[in-house]
């Protein structure tokens, strides 16, 4: 486990993932009934963008750095507001020049958007990261931080007692076979909790692996799969993160329309080199 998210926090892929996450949580809030968010690869929850790691790559400058003070049309601004409000709440000392120094990870975004009846289970395997996450949520009775292999959380932890909610699977993709584990993990989880919303993150780096992943999902028999592909540069000869993808299972009926407003606005800001585009497609319908 060499992957350290501190190098990548706030990059374009985090922005897209966290915007989708925020729209899913906002949808769940439309009913009073409590929900649970389960984050299987949670990270440390809050990132310092002035850290050596973040400064070394500067990736956040091509992500949240471009978005935080950008002018947006009214519809996109309204849909991005819950997410951007969480980012702003971590940066209360923003001067007139704007900018951002701290960035929230997925568990903190979900937690900040939740209501008092909702619950968060944040799973992280790396011992130091799990300890930092526990410290971040110390004393918070709505959040449970679990030091565990996130793939195991797809078994015994499902379905949650609330019976409604969202499961985010955001593995580091540092090992071979992560795409296969995602498909297997989803199938296992979906059997136990067919009504849950699932959000799976994946890198657009090895194009053949992405094509095989989408094919495997289509063949899985799992209905209602929406695939989001957000590319910021053309396919490169050397392996590099040209884009990021997300598959949402059981997306709320509002999600596709919202993303058709938000993704073009984000793409205009975050694209690095053209031709590169975003795309959304149903891998499986009802
Ligand atoms: N979801 C986080 C966010 O959006 O802020 C970022 C997560 S990062 C991409 C992946 C995380 O998974 C890392 O913190 C890594 O330590 C952790 N990890 C790696 N293997 C794991 C496993 N088998 N189970 C749970 N966590 C794991």
PDB file of N, CA, C and O in Angstrom, residues 37-69:
ATOM      1  N   UNK A  37     -24.080   6.626   4.453  1.00  0.00           N
ATOM      2  CA  UNK A  37     -23.042   6.664   3.427  1.00  0.00           C
ATOM      3  C   UNK A  37     -21.920   5.734   3.899  1.00  0.00           C
ATOM      4  O   UNK A  37     -21.460   5.842   5.035  1.00  0.00           O
ATOM      5  N   UNK A  38     -21.524   4.825   3.022  1.00  0.00           N
ATOM      6  CA  UNK A  38     -20.393   3.938   3.330  1.00  0.00           C
ATOM      7  C   UNK A  38     -19.289   4.259   2.332  1.00  0.00           C
ATOM      8  O   UNK A  38     -19.502   4.211   1.114  1.00  0.00           O
ATOM      9  N   UNK A  39     -18.122   4.611   2.854  1.00  0.00           N
ATOM     10  CA  UNK A  39     -16.988   5.002   2.022  1.00  0.00           C
ATOM     11  C   UNK A  39     -15.917   3.930   2.239  1.00  0.00           C
ATOM     12  O   UNK A  39     -15.309   3.868   3.313  1.00  0.00           O
ATOM     13  N   UNK A  40     -15.718   3.059   1.234  1.00  0.00           N
ATOM     14  CA  UNK A  40     -14.869   1.869   1.473  1.00  0.00           C
ATOM     15  C   UNK A  40     -13.365   2.159   1.429  1.00  0.00           C
ATOM     16  O   UNK A  40     -12.574   1.367   1.906  1.00  0.00           O
ATOM     17  N   UNK A  41     -12.972   3.248   0.778  1.00  0.00           N
ATOM     18  CA  UNK A  41     -11.549   3.628   0.677  1.00  0.00           C
ATOM     19  C   UNK A  41     -11.499   5.127   1.004  1.00  0.00           C
ATOM     20  O   UNK A  41     -11.446   5.961   0.113  1.00  0.00           O
ATOM     21  N   UNK A  42     -11.541   5.423   2.292  1.00  0.00           N
ATOM     22  CA  UNK A  42     -11.933   6.773   2.719  1.00  0.00           C
ATOM     23  C   UNK A  42     -10.797   7.798   2.716  1.00  0.00           C
ATOM     24  O   UNK A  42     -11.043   8.998   2.638  1.00  0.00           O
ATOM     25  N   UNK A  43      -9.528   7.359   2.843  1.00  0.00           N
ATOM     26  CA  UNK A  43      -8.436   8.336   2.922  1.00  0.00           C
ATOM     27  C   UNK A  43      -8.397   8.997   4.294  1.00  0.00           C
ATOM     28  O   UNK A  43      -8.888   8.444   5.284  1.00  0.00           O
ATOM     29  N   UNK A  44      -7.832  10.213   4.360  1.00  0.00           N
ATOM     30  CA  UNK A  44      -7.675  10.862   5.676  1.00  0.00           C
ATOM     31  C   UNK A  44      -8.728  11.947   5.927  1.00  0.00           C
ATOM     32  O   UNK A  44      -8.771  12.531   6.994  1.00  0.00           O
ATOM     33  N   UNK A  45      -9.523  12.250   4.929  1.00  0.00           N
ATOM     34  CA  UNK A  45     -10.677  13.125   5.167  1.00  0.00           C
ATOM     35  C   UNK A  45     -10.426  14.608   4.998  1.00  0.00           C
ATOM     36  O   UNK A  45     -11.334  15.358   4.660  1.00  0.00           O
ATOM     37  N   UNK A  46      -9.173  15.045   5.230  1.00  0.00           N
ATOM     38  CA  UNK A  46      -8.885  16.485   5.061  1.00  0.00           C
ATOM     39  C   UNK A  46      -7.418  16.603   4.642  1.00  0.00           C
ATOM     40  O   UNK A  46      -6.549  15.977   5.240  1.00  0.00           O
ATOM     41  N   UNK A  47      -7.173  17.414   3.630  1.00  0.00           N
ATOM     42  CA  UNK A  47      -5.832  17.493   3.044  1.00  0.00           C
ATOM     43  C   UNK A  47      -5.326  18.939   3.086  1.00  0.00           C
ATOM     44  O   UNK A  47      -6.079  19.867   2.787  1.00  0.00           O
ATOM     45  N   UNK A  48      -4.050  19.040   3.440  1.00  0.00           N
ATOM     46  CA  UNK A  48      -3.405  20.350   3.496  1.00  0.00           C
ATOM     47  C   UNK A  48      -2.712  20.582   2.150  1.00  0.00           C
ATOM     48  O   UNK A  48      -1.770  19.869   1.806  1.00  0.00           O
ATOM     49  N   UNK A  49      -3.189  21.553   1.393  1.00  0.00           N
ATOM     50  CA  UNK A  49      -2.648  21.752   0.050  1.00  0.00           C
ATOM     51  C   UNK A  49      -1.302  22.462   0.061  1.00  0.00           C
ATOM     52  O   UNK A  49      -0.678  22.643  -0.986  1.00  0.00           O
ATOM     53  N   UNK A  50      -0.849  22.860   1.265  1.00  0.00           N
ATOM     54  CA  UNK A  50       0.513  23.412   1.340  1.00  0.00           C
ATOM     55  C   UNK A  50       1.509  22.351   1.815  1.00  0.00           C
ATOM     56  O   UNK A  50       2.680  22.646   2.051  1.00  0.00           O
ATOM     57  N   UNK A  51       1.058  21.107   1.943  1.00  0.00           N
ATOM     58  CA  UNK A  51       1.961  20.031   2.386  1.00  0.00           C
ATOM     59  C   UNK A  51       3.002  19.753   1.300  1.00  0.00           C
ATOM     60  O   UNK A  51       2.803  20.100   0.121  1.00  0.00           O
ATOM     61  N   UNK A  52       4.083  19.103   1.695  1.00  0.00           N
ATOM     62  CA  UNK A  52       5.134  18.756   0.733  1.00  0.00           C
ATOM     63  C   UNK A  52       4.557  17.911  -0.393  1.00  0.00           C
ATOM     64  O   UNK A  52       4.884  18.105  -1.564  1.00  0.00           O
ATOM     65  N   UNK A  53       3.688  16.961  -0.032  1.00  0.00           N
ATOM     66  CA  UNK A  53       3.121  16.063  -1.050  1.00  0.00           C
ATOM     67  C   UNK A  53       2.306  16.848  -2.080  1.00  0.00           C
ATOM     68  O   UNK A  53       2.497  16.700  -3.288  1.00  0.00           O
ATOM     69  N   UNK A  54       1.390  17.693  -1.590  1.00  0.00           N
ATOM     70  CA  UNK A  54       0.518  18.445  -2.508  1.00  0.00           C
ATOM     71  C   UNK A  54       1.333  19.438  -3.340  1.00  0.00           C
ATOM     72  O   UNK A  54       1.062  19.639  -4.528  1.00  0.00           O
ATOM     73  N   UNK A  55       2.336  20.039  -2.716  1.00  0.00           N
ATOM     74  CA  UNK A  55       3.165  21.011  -3.442  1.00  0.00           C
ATOM     75  C   UNK A  55       4.009  20.328  -4.505  1.00  0.00           C
ATOM     76  O   UNK A  55       4.282  20.891  -5.565  1.00  0.00           O
ATOM     77  N   UNK A  56       4.423  19.106  -4.202  1.00  0.00           N
ATOM     78  CA  UNK A  56       5.291  18.381  -5.139  1.00  0.00           C
ATOM     79  C   UNK A  56       4.606  18.150  -6.489  1.00  0.00           C
ATOM     80  O   UNK A  56       5.209  18.366  -7.532  1.00  0.00           O
ATOM     81  N   UNK A  57       3.347  17.754  -6.472  1.00  0.00           N
ATOM     82  CA  UNK A  57       2.654  17.492  -7.747  1.00  0.00           C
ATOM     83  C   UNK A  57       1.903  18.724  -8.244  1.00  0.00           C
ATOM     84  O   UNK A  57       1.723  18.904  -9.444  1.00  0.00           O
ATOM     85  N   UNK A  58       1.437  19.546  -7.325  1.00  0.00           N
ATOM     86  CA  UNK A  58       0.632  20.720  -7.705  1.00  0.00           C
ATOM     87  C   UNK A  58      -0.668  20.341  -8.399  1.00  0.00           C
ATOM     88  O   UNK A  58      -1.303  21.168  -9.046  1.00  0.00           O
ATOM     89  N   UNK A  59      -1.087  19.075  -8.278  1.00  0.00           N
ATOM     90  CA  UNK A  59      -2.261  18.615  -9.033  1.00  0.00           C
ATOM     91  C   UNK A  59      -3.526  19.398  -8.691  1.00  0.00           C
ATOM     92  O   UNK A  59      -4.391  19.585  -9.540  1.00  0.00           O
ATOM     93  N   UNK A  60      -3.646  19.816  -7.436  1.00  0.00           N
ATOM     94  CA  UNK A  60      -4.863  20.514  -7.024  1.00  0.00           C
ATOM     95  C   UNK A  60      -5.055  21.819  -7.799  1.00  0.00           C
ATOM     96  O   UNK A  60      -6.178  22.283  -7.983  1.00  0.00           O
ATOM     97  N   UNK A  61      -3.940  22.375  -8.295  1.00  0.00           N
ATOM     98  CA  UNK A  61      -4.082  23.645  -9.030  1.00  0.00           C
ATOM     99  C   UNK A  61      -4.860  23.453 -10.337  1.00  0.00           C
ATOM    100  O   UNK A  61      -5.513  24.372 -10.808  1.00  0.00           O
ATOM    101  N   UNK A  62      -4.775  22.229 -10.894  1.00  0.00           N
ATOM    102  CA  UNK A  62      -5.539  21.930 -12.111  1.00  0.00           C
ATOM    103  C   UNK A  62      -6.942  21.429 -11.803  1.00  0.00           C
ATOM    104  O   UNK A  62      -7.694  21.077 -12.717  1.00  0.00           O
ATOM    105  N   UNK A  63      -7.295  21.378 -10.539  1.00  0.00           N
ATOM    106  CA  UNK A  63      -8.613  20.894 -10.137  1.00  0.00           C
ATOM    107  C   UNK A  63      -9.352  21.969  -9.364  1.00  0.00           C
ATOM    108  O   UNK A  63      -9.827  22.955  -9.946  1.00  0.00           O
ATOM    109  N   UNK A  64      -9.387  21.819  -8.038  1.00  0.00           N
ATOM    110  CA  UNK A  64     -10.135  22.789  -7.223  1.00  0.00           C
ATOM    111  C   UNK A  64      -9.554  24.203  -7.378  1.00  0.00           C
ATOM    112  O   UNK A  64     -10.291  25.195  -7.315  1.00  0.00           O
ATOM    113  N   UNK A  65      -8.252  24.295  -7.655  1.00  0.00           N
ATOM    114  CA  UNK A  65      -7.624  25.611  -7.842  1.00  0.00           C
ATOM    115  C   UNK A  65      -8.251  26.385  -8.994  1.00  0.00           C
ATOM    116  O   UNK A  65      -8.368  27.609  -8.949  1.00  0.00           O
ATOM    117  N   UNK A  66      -8.652  25.665 -10.042  1.00  0.00           N
ATOM    118  CA  UNK A  66      -9.276  26.342 -11.200  1.00  0.00           C
ATOM    119  C   UNK A  66     -10.751  26.635 -10.971  1.00  0.00           C
ATOM    120  O   UNK A  66     -11.312  27.529 -11.577  1.00  0.00           O
ATOM    121  N   UNK A  67     -11.369  25.823 -10.104  1.00  0.00           N
ATOM    122  CA  UNK A  67     -12.830  25.936  -9.940  1.00  0.00           C
ATOM    123  C   UNK A  67     -13.258  26.925  -8.858  1.00  0.00           C
ATOM    124  O   UNK A  67     -14.271  27.609  -9.019  1.00  0.00           O
ATOM    125  N   UNK A  68     -12.469  26.988  -7.787  1.00  0.00           N
ATOM    126  CA  UNK A  68     -12.980  27.619  -6.569  1.00  0.00           C
ATOM    127  C   UNK A  68     -13.461  29.066  -6.784  1.00  0.00           C
ATOM    128  O   UNK A  68     -14.472  29.468  -6.221  1.00  0.00           O
ATOM    129  N   UNK A  69     -12.768  29.828  -7.611  1.00  0.00           N
ATOM    130  CA  UNK A  69     -13.173  31.225  -7.805  1.00  0.00           C
ATOM    131  C   UNK A  69     -13.655  31.498  -9.227  1.00  0.00           C
ATOM    132  O   UNK A  69     -13.759  32.652  -9.633  1.00  0.00           O
TER     133      UNK A  69
END
